[in-house]
Amino acid sequence: IPLSRTVRCSCIKFDDRPVKPRALEKLEIIPASQSCPRVEIIVTMKKTEEKRCLNPESKAIKNLLKAVSQKRAKRAS
Amino acid sequence: IPLSRTVRCSCIKFDDRPVKPRALEKLEIIPASQSCPRVEIIVTMKKTEEKRCLNPESKAIKNLLKAVSQKRAKRAS
């Protein structure tokens, strides 16, 4: 689906490389809105501060979300 | 659990007010790390740009995550 020029999505294309939960500095979810008709998932990598757009529809993302949001440091329990 | 002064978590306490997926501008997940031993979930509200820390352990969050990451604009389908 080509996007019109007036649409302001942050992601142009998705990065399909697998992402390890531990390598993540931050994961941002930007819900669909009037400025962009699809949800966007942007991760920031720890070491490089590189940002990557992930495909919200991929199964890998669902697992990543689960892993990231549930993970706690072992020593904190 | 009191946090030591050297720990740099972004959230001091959680906001328990319910959050509607539509009211969200952005949702950030910051995994547990050496700087903060627990995962942090920070939402930015659309109208006010207010940031709120949510409790990652709450059931509401799990539903919110699901809703936000799956939601697509109806007109986009």
Short mmCIF file of C-alpha atoms in Angstrom, two decimals:
data_model
loop_
_atom_site.label_atom_id
_atom_site.label_comp_id
_atom_site.label_asym_id
_atom_site.label_seq_id
_atom_site.Cartn_x
_atom_site.Cartn_y
_atom_site.Cartn_z
CA ILE A 1 0.00 0.00 0.00
CA PRO A 2 1.70 3.20 -1.08
CA LEU A 3 1.37 5.99 1.41
CA SER A 4 0.32 9.43 0.38
CA ARG A 5 2.73 12.27 0.94
CA THR A 6 0.52 13.81 3.52
CA VAL A 7 0.75 10.79 5.78
CA ARG A 8 3.41 11.13 8.42
CA CYS A 9 4.45 7.70 9.45
CA SER A 10 7.82 7.31 11.11
CA CYS A 11 8.58 4.02 9.44
CA ILE A 12 9.15 3.68 5.73
CA LYS A 13 10.01 0.03 5.76
CA PHE A 14 10.47 -2.73 8.27
CA ASP A 15 13.66 -4.24 9.49
CA ASP A 16 13.28 -7.99 9.54
CA ARG A 17 16.44 -8.82 11.39
CA PRO A 18 15.67 -10.63 14.63
CA VAL A 19 15.97 -8.53 17.77
CA LYS A 20 17.08 -9.93 21.09
CA PRO A 21 15.16 -8.51 24.04
CA ARG A 22 18.43 -7.91 25.89
CA ALA A 23 19.82 -5.79 23.10
CA LEU A 24 16.99 -3.30 23.44
CA GLU A 25 17.35 0.06 25.05
CA LYS A 26 13.75 0.97 24.43
CA LEU A 27 10.71 -0.14 22.50
CA GLU A 28 8.15 2.41 21.33
CA ILE A 29 4.65 1.67 20.18
CA ILE A 30 2.90 4.43 18.32
CA PRO A 31 -0.77 3.57 17.82
CA ALA A 32 -2.51 4.16 14.52
CA SER A 33 -3.75 7.72 14.27
CA GLN A 34 -4.78 10.35 11.82
CA SER A 35 -1.17 11.09 11.02
CA CYS A 36 -0.31 7.46 10.32
CA PRO A 37 -2.94 4.81 9.63
CA ARG A 38 -0.97 1.94 11.06
CA VAL A 39 0.60 1.13 14.37
CA GLU A 40 4.35 1.62 14.40
CA ILE A 41 6.85 -0.22 16.52
CA ILE A 42 10.27 1.33 16.85
CA VAL A 43 13.09 -0.15 18.86
CA THR A 44 16.26 1.57 19.94
CA MET A 45 19.28 -0.70 20.19
CA LYS A 46 21.41 -0.50 23.31
CA LYS A 47 24.94 -0.21 22.03
CA THR A 48 24.48 1.70 18.84
CA GLU A 49 21.39 3.75 19.71
CA GLU A 50 20.28 2.71 16.24
CA LYS A 51 16.53 2.81 15.67
CA ARG A 52 14.72 0.10 13.81
CA CYS A 53 11.15 -0.19 12.65
CA LEU A 54 9.64 -3.57 13.26
CA ASN A 55 6.68 -5.17 11.61
CA PRO A 56 3.79 -5.06 14.10
CA GLU A 57 2.14 -7.95 12.33
CA SER A 58 5.02 -10.35 12.75
CA LYS A 59 4.92 -13.14 15.29
CA ALA A 60 8.40 -12.23 16.40
CA ILE A 61 7.06 -8.90 17.64
CA LYS A 62 4.42 -10.49 19.77
CA ASN A 63 7.03 -12.62 21.43
CA LEU A 64 9.36 -9.67 21.79
CA LEU A 65 6.65 -7.58 23.42
CA LYS A 66 5.93 -10.35 25.83
CA ALA A 67 9.59 -10.90 26.62
CA VAL A 68 10.37 -7.24 27.08
CA SER A 69 7.39 -6.36 29.18
CA GLN A 70 7.69 -9.30 31.49
CA LYS A 71 11.41 -9.46 31.87
CA ARG A 72 12.80 -8.44 35.21
CA ALA A 73 16.34 -8.54 36.42
CA LYS A 74 16.91 -11.79 38.27
CA ARG A 75 18.52 -10.04 41.18
CA ALA A 76 15.46 -7.90 41.75
CA SER A 77 13.11 -10.73 42.57
CA ILE B 1 11.02 -1.81 47.70
CA PRO B 2 12.98 1.39 48.17
CA LEU B 3 15.37 2.16 45.36
CA SER B 4 18.92 3.11 46.01
CA ARG B 5 20.00 6.55 44.91
CA THR B 6 22.32 5.13 42.31
CA VAL B 7 19.50 3.44 40.44
CA ARG B 8 18.19 5.48 37.58
CA CYS B 9 14.68 4.43 36.94
CA SER B 10 12.42 6.82 35.10
CA CYS B 11 9.37 5.95 37.14
CA ILE B 12 9.05 6.75 40.81
CA LYS B 13 5.54 5.52 41.20
CA PHE B 14 2.77 4.13 39.06
CA ASP B 15 -0.29 5.85 37.80
CA ASP B 16 -3.24 3.56 38.29
CA ARG B 17 -5.80 5.55 36.34
CA PRO B 18 -7.12 3.51 33.43
CA VAL B 19 -5.74 4.46 30.03
CA LYS B 20 -7.74 4.20 26.83
CA PRO B 21 -5.75 2.96 23.89
CA ARG B 22 -7.14 5.78 21.76
CA ALA B 23 -5.90 8.44 24.12
CA LEU B 24 -2.31 7.32 23.67
CA GLU B 25 0.20 9.18 21.63
CA LYS B 26 2.95 6.71 22.35
CA LEU B 27 3.80 3.83 24.63
CA GLU B 28 7.38 3.17 25.64
CA ILE B 29 8.73 -0.01 27.13
CA ILE B 30 12.12 0.21 28.73
CA PRO B 31 13.42 -3.24 29.59
CA ALA B 32 15.08 -3.97 32.91
CA SER B 33 18.75 -3.09 32.75
CA GLN B 34 21.71 -2.25 34.92
CA SER B 35 20.43 1.27 35.35
CA CYS B 36 16.98 0.17 36.45
CA PRO B 37 16.23 -3.35 37.68
CA ARG B 38 12.63 -3.37 36.51
CA VAL B 39 10.87 -2.94 33.23
CA GLU B 40 9.27 0.48 32.86
CA ILE B 41 6.22 1.34 30.83
CA ILE B 42 5.67 4.98 30.06
CA VAL B 43 2.77 6.30 28.06
CA THR B 44 2.43 9.74 26.54
CA MET B 45 -1.12 11.04 26.37
CA LYS B 46 -2.31 12.53 23.11
CA LYS B 47 -3.89 15.81 24.11
CA THR B 48 -1.80 16.85 27.05
CA GLU B 49 1.52 15.21 26.12
CA GLU B 50 1.49 14.18 29.76
CA LYS B 51 3.65 11.17 30.58
CA ARG B 52 2.46 8.45 32.90
CA CYS B 53 4.23 5.47 34.35
CA LEU B 54 2.16 2.33 34.29
CA ASN B 55 2.53 -0.78 36.36
CA PRO B 56 3.99 -3.47 34.10
CA GLU B 57 2.56 -6.16 36.33
CA SER B 58 -1.02 -5.04 36.03
CA LYS B 59 -3.49 -6.94 33.89
CA ALA B 60 -4.67 -3.68 32.41
CA ILE B 61 -1.25 -3.21 30.85
CA LYS B 62 -1.32 -6.54 29.16
CA ASN B 63 -4.64 -5.68 27.59
CA LEU B 64 -3.44 -2.22 26.68
CA LEU B 65 -0.35 -3.61 24.99
CA LYS B 66 -2.45 -5.99 23.02
CA ALA B 67 -4.93 -3.31 22.04
CA VAL B 68 -2.31 -0.77 21.06
CA SER B 69 -0.12 -3.09 19.07
CA GLN B 70 -2.92 -4.66 17.14
CA LYS B 71 -5.10 -1.67 16.54
CA ARG B 72 -5.22 -0.35 13.02
CA ALA B 73 -7.28 2.47 11.64
CA LYS B 74 -10.51 1.06 10.27
CA ARG B 75 -10.20 2.99 7.06
CA ALA B 76 -6.82 1.47 6.37
CA SER B 77 -8.05 -2.08 6.00
#
